[in-house]
PDB file of C-alpha atoms in Angstrom:
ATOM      1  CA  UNK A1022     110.726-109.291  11.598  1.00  0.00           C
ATOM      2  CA  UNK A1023     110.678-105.382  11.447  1.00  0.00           C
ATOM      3  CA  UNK A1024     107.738-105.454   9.346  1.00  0.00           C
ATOM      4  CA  UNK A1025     105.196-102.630  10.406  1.00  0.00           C
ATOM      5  CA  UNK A1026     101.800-104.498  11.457  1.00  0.00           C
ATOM      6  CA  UNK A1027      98.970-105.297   8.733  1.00  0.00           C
ATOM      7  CA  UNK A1028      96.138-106.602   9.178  1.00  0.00           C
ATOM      8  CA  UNK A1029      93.375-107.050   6.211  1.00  0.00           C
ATOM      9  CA  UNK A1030      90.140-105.077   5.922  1.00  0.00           C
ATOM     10  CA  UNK A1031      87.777-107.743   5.377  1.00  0.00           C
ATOM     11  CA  UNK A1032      88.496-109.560   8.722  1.00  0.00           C
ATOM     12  CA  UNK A1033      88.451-105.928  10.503  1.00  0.00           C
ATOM     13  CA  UNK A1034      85.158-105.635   9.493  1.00  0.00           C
ATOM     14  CA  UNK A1035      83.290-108.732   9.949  1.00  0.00           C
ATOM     15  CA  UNK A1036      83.850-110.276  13.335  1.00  0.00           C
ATOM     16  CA  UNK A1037      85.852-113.937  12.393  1.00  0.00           C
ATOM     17  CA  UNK A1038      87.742-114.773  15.293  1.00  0.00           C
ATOM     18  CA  UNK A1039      86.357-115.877  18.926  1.00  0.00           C
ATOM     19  CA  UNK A1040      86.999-113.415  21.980  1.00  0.00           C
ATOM     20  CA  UNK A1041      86.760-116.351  24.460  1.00  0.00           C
ATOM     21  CA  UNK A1042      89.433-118.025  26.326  1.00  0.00           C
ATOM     22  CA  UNK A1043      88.151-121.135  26.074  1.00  0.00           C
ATOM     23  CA  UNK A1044      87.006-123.183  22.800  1.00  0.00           C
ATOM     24  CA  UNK A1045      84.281-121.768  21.230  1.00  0.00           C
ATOM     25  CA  UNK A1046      82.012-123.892  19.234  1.00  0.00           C
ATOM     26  CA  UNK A1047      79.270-122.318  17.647  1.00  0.00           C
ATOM     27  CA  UNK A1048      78.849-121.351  14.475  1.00  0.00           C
ATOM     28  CA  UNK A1049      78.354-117.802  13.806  1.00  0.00           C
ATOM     29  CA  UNK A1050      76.224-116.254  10.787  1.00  0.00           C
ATOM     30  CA  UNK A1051      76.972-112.300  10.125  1.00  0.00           C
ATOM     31  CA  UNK A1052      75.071-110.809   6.909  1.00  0.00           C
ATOM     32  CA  UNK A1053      75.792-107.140   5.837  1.00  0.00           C
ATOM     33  CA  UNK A1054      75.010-105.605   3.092  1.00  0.00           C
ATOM     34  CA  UNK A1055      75.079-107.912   0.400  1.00  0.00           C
ATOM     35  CA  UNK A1056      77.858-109.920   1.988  1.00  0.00           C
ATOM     36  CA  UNK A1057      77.066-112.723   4.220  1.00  0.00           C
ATOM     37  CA  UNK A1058      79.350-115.242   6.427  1.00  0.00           C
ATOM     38  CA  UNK A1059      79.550-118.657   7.917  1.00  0.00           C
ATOM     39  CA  UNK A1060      82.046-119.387  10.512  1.00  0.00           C
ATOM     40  CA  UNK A1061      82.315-123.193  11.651  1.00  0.00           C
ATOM     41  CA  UNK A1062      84.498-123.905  14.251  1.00  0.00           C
ATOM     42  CA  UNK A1063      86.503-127.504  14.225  1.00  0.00           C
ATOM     43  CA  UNK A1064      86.253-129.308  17.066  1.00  0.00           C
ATOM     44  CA  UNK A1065      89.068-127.141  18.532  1.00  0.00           C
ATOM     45  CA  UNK A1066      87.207-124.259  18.938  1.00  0.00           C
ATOM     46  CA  UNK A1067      87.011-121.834  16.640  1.00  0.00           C
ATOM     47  CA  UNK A1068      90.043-119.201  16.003  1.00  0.00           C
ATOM     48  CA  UNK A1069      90.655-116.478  18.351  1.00  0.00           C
ATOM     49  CA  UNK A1070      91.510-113.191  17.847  1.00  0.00           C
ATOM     50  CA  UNK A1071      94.989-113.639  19.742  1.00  0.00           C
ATOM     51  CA  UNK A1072      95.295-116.595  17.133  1.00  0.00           C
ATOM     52  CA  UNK A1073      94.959-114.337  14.303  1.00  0.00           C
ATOM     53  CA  UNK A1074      98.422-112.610  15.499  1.00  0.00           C
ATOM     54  CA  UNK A1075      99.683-114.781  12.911  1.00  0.00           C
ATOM     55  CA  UNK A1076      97.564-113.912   9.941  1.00  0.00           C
ATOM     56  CA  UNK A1077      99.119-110.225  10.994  1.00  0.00           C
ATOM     57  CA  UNK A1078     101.963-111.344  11.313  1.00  0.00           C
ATOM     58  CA  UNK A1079     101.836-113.106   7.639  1.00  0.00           C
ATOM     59  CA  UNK A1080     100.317-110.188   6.217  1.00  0.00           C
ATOM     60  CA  UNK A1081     102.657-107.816   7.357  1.00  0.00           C
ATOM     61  CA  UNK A1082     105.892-110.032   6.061  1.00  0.00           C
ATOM     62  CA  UNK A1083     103.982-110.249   2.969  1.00  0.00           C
ATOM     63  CA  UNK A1084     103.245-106.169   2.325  1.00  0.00           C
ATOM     64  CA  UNK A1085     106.989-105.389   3.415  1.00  0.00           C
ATOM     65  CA  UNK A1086     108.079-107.661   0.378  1.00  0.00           C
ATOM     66  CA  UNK A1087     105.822-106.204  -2.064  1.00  0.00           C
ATOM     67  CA  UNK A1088     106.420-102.754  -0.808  1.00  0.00           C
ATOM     68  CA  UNK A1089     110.671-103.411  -1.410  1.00  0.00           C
ATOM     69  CA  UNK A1090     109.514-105.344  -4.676  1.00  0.00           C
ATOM     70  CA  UNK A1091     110.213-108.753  -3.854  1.00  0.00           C
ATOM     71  CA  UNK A1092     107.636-111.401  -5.154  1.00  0.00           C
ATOM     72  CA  UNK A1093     105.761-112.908  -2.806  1.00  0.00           C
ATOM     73  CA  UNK A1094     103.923-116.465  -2.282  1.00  0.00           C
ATOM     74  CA  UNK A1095     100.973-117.861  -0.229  1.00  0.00           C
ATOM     75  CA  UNK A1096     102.871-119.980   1.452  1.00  0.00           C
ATOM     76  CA  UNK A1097     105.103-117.536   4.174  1.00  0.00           C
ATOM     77  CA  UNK A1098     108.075-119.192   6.081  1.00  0.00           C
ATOM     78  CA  UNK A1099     109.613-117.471   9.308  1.00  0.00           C
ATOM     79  CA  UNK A1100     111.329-118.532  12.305  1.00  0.00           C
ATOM     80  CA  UNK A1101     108.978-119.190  15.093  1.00  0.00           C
ATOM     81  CA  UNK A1102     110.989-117.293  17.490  1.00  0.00           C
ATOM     82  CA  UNK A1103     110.679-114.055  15.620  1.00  0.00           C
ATOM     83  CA  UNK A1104     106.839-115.042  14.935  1.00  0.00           C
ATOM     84  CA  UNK A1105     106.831-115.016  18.759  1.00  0.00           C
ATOM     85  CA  UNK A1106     108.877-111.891  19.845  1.00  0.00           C
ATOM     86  CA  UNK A1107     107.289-109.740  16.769  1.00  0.00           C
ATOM     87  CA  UNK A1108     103.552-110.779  18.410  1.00  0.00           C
ATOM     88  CA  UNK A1109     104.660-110.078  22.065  1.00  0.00           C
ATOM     89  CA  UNK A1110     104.439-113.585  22.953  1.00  0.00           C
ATOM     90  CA  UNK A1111     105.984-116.006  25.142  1.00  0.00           C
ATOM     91  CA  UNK A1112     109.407-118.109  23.698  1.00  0.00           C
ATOM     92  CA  UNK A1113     108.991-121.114  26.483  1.00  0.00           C
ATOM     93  CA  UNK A1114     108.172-124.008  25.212  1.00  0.00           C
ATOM     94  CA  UNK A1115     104.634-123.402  26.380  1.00  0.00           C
ATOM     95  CA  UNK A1116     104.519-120.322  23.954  1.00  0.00           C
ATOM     96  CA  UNK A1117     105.420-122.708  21.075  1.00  0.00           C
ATOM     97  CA  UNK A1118     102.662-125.585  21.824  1.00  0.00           C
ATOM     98  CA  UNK A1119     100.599-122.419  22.014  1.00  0.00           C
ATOM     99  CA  UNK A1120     101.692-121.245  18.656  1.00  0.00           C
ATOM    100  CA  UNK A1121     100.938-124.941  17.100  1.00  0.00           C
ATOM    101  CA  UNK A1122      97.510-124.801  19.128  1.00  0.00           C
ATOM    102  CA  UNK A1123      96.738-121.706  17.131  1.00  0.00           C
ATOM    103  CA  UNK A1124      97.878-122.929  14.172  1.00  0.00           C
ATOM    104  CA  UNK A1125      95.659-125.494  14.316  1.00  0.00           C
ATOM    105  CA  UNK A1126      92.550-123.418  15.114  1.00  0.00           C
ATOM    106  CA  UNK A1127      93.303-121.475  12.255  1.00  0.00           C
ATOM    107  CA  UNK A1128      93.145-123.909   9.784  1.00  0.00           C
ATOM    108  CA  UNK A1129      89.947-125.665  11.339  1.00  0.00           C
ATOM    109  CA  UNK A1130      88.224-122.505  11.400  1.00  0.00           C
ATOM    110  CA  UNK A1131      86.274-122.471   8.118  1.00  0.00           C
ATOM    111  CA  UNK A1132      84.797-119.220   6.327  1.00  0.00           C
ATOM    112  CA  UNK A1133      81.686-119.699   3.800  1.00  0.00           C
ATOM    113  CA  UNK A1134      81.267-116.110   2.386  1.00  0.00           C
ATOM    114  CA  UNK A1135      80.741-114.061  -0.938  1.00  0.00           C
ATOM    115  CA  UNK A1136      82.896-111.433   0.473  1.00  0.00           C
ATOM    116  CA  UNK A1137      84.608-109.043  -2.180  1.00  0.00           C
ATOM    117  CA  UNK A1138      88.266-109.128  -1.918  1.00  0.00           C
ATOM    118  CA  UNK A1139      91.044-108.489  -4.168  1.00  0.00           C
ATOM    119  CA  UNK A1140      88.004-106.804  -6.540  1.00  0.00           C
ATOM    120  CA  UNK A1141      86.442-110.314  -7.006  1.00  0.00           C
ATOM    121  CA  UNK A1142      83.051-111.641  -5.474  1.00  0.00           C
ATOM    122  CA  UNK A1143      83.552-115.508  -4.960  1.00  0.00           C
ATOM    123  CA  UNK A1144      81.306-117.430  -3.085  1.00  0.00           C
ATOM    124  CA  UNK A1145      83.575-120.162  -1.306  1.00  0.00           C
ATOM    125  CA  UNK A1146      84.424-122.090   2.071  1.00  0.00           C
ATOM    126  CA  UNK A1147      87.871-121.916   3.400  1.00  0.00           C
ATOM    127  CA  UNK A1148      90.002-121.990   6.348  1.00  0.00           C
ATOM    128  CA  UNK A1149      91.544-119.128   7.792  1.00  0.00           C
ATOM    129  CA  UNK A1150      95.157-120.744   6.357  1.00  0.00           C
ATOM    130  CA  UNK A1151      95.088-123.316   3.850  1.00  0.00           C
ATOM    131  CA  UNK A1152      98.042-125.125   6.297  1.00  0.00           C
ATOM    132  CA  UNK A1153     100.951-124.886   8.664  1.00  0.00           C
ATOM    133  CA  UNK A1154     103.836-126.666   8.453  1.00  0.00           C
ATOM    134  CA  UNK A1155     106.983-127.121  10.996  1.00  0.00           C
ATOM    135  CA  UNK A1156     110.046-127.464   8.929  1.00  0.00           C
ATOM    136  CA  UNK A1157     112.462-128.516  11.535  1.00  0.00           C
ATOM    137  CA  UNK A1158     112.886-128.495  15.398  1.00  0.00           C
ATOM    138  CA  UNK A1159     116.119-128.053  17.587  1.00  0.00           C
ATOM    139  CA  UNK A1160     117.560-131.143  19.606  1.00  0.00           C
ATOM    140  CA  UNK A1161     115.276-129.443  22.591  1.00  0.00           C
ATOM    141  CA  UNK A1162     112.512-130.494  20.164  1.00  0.00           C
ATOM    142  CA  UNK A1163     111.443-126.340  20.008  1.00  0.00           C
ATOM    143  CA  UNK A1164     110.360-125.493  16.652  1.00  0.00           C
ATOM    144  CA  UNK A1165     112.585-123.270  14.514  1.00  0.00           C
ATOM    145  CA  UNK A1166     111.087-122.989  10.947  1.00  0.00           C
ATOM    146  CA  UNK A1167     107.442-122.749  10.320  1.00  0.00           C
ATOM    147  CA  UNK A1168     105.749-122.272   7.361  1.00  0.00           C
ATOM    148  CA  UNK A1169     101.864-121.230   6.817  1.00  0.00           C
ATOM    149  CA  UNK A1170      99.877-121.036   3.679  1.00  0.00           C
ATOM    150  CA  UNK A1171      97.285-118.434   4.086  1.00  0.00           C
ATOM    151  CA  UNK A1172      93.926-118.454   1.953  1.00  0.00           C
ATOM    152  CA  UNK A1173      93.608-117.730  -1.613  1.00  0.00           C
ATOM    153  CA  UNK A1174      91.354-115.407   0.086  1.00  0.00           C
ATOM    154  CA  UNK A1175      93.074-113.698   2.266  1.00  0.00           C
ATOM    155  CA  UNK A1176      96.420-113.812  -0.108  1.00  0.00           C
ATOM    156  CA  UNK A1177      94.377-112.206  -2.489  1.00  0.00           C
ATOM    157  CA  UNK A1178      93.072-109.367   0.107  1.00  0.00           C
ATOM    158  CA  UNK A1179      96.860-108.922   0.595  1.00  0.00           C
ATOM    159  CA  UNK A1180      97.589-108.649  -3.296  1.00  0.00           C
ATOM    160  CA  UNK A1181      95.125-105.848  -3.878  1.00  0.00           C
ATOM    161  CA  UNK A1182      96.303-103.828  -0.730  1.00  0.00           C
ATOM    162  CA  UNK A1183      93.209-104.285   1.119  1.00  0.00           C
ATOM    163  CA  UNK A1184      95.015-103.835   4.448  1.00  0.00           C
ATOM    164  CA  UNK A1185      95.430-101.251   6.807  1.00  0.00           C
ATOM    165  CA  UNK A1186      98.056-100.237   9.223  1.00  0.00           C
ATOM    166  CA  UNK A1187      98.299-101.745  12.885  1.00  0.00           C
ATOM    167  CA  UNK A1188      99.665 -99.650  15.750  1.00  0.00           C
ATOM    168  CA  UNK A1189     102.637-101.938  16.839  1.00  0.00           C
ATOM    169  CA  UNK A1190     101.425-101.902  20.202  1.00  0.00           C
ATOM    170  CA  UNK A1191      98.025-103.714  19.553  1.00  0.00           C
ATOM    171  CA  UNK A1192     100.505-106.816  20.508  1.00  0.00           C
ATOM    172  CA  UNK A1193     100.645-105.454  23.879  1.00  0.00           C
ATOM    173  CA  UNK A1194      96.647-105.305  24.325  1.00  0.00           C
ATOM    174  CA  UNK A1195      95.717-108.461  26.573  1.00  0.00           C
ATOM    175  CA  UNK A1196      92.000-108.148  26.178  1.00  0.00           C
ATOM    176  CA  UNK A1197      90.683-109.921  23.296  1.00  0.00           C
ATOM    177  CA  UNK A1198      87.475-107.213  23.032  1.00  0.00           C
ATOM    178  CA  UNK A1199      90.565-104.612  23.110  1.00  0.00           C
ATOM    179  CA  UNK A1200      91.865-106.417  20.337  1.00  0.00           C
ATOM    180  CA  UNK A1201      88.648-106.416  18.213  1.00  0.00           C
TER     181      UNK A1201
END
């Protein structure tokens, strides 16, 4: 949960996430350079950038284990509630419906890009995670387990150390153009 905050270069640069507050549905076309990018929302709205606290969040488990030499996976189980404190969020049970509502925008958001990562060019379509998964709840029926499978594009972004270091209080910004 101490992990210091990570967040990878490639969705930094190109701008992935919605900064609305309510469900965004278009589709969004970005070309630079040689790299261009489809972003198709599901019918949940596309992924916003408060929802990508958990790709940080992922990221930043993942780079502490490689950094103390443990092997790491694609697939990244934590306890919601420290998902939730680590990302300044609320631990109601609103704040863990609005965990599962990211978690599904997140994996109905869906990339098309030839963006380089990891060293490799690959032209392919994606969502932001590949899935989520609750492993258990309490008697309260509050998640306790979750586990999220991020991209083989993003994993592999994380592999080759193409992430930079978040201030820890970019959880405390409110604003998603702030965020951005």
């Amino acid at each position: 949960m101490g992990a210091i905050p990570k967040d990878d270069m490639a969705s930094m640069e190109h701008p992935l996430f919605s900064l609305g507050t309510r469900p965004d549905l278009r589709i969004l076309r970005y070309a630079h350079n040689d790299t261009q990018i489809e972003v198709t929302p599901s019918v949940r709205g596309l992924a916003t950038i408060h929802d990508k606290d958990i790709l940080i969040f992922c990221i930043s488990q993942l780079m502490a284990a490689l950094n103390a030499g443990r092997a790491v996976a694609r697939a990244v189980q934590m306890c919601a509630h420290d998902l939730l404190v680590a990302t300044n969020r609320d631990t109601s049970g609103d704040g863990y419906q609005r965990l599962r509502d990211a978690f599904e925008r997140l994996a109905g958001t869906r990339i098309s890009t030839n963006q380089v990562t990891g060293g490799l060019e690959v032209t392919s379509g994606f969502g932001l995670i590949e899935s989520w998964e609750i492993i258990r709840k309490s008697r309260g029926g509050r998640m306790i387990s979750v586990s999220v499978t991020l991209s083989e594009w993003l994993f592999r972004a994380v592999m080759a150390k193409s992430v930079l270091t978040l201030n820890r209080a970019y959880f405390t910004l409110r604003k998603p153009l702030e965020r951005r």
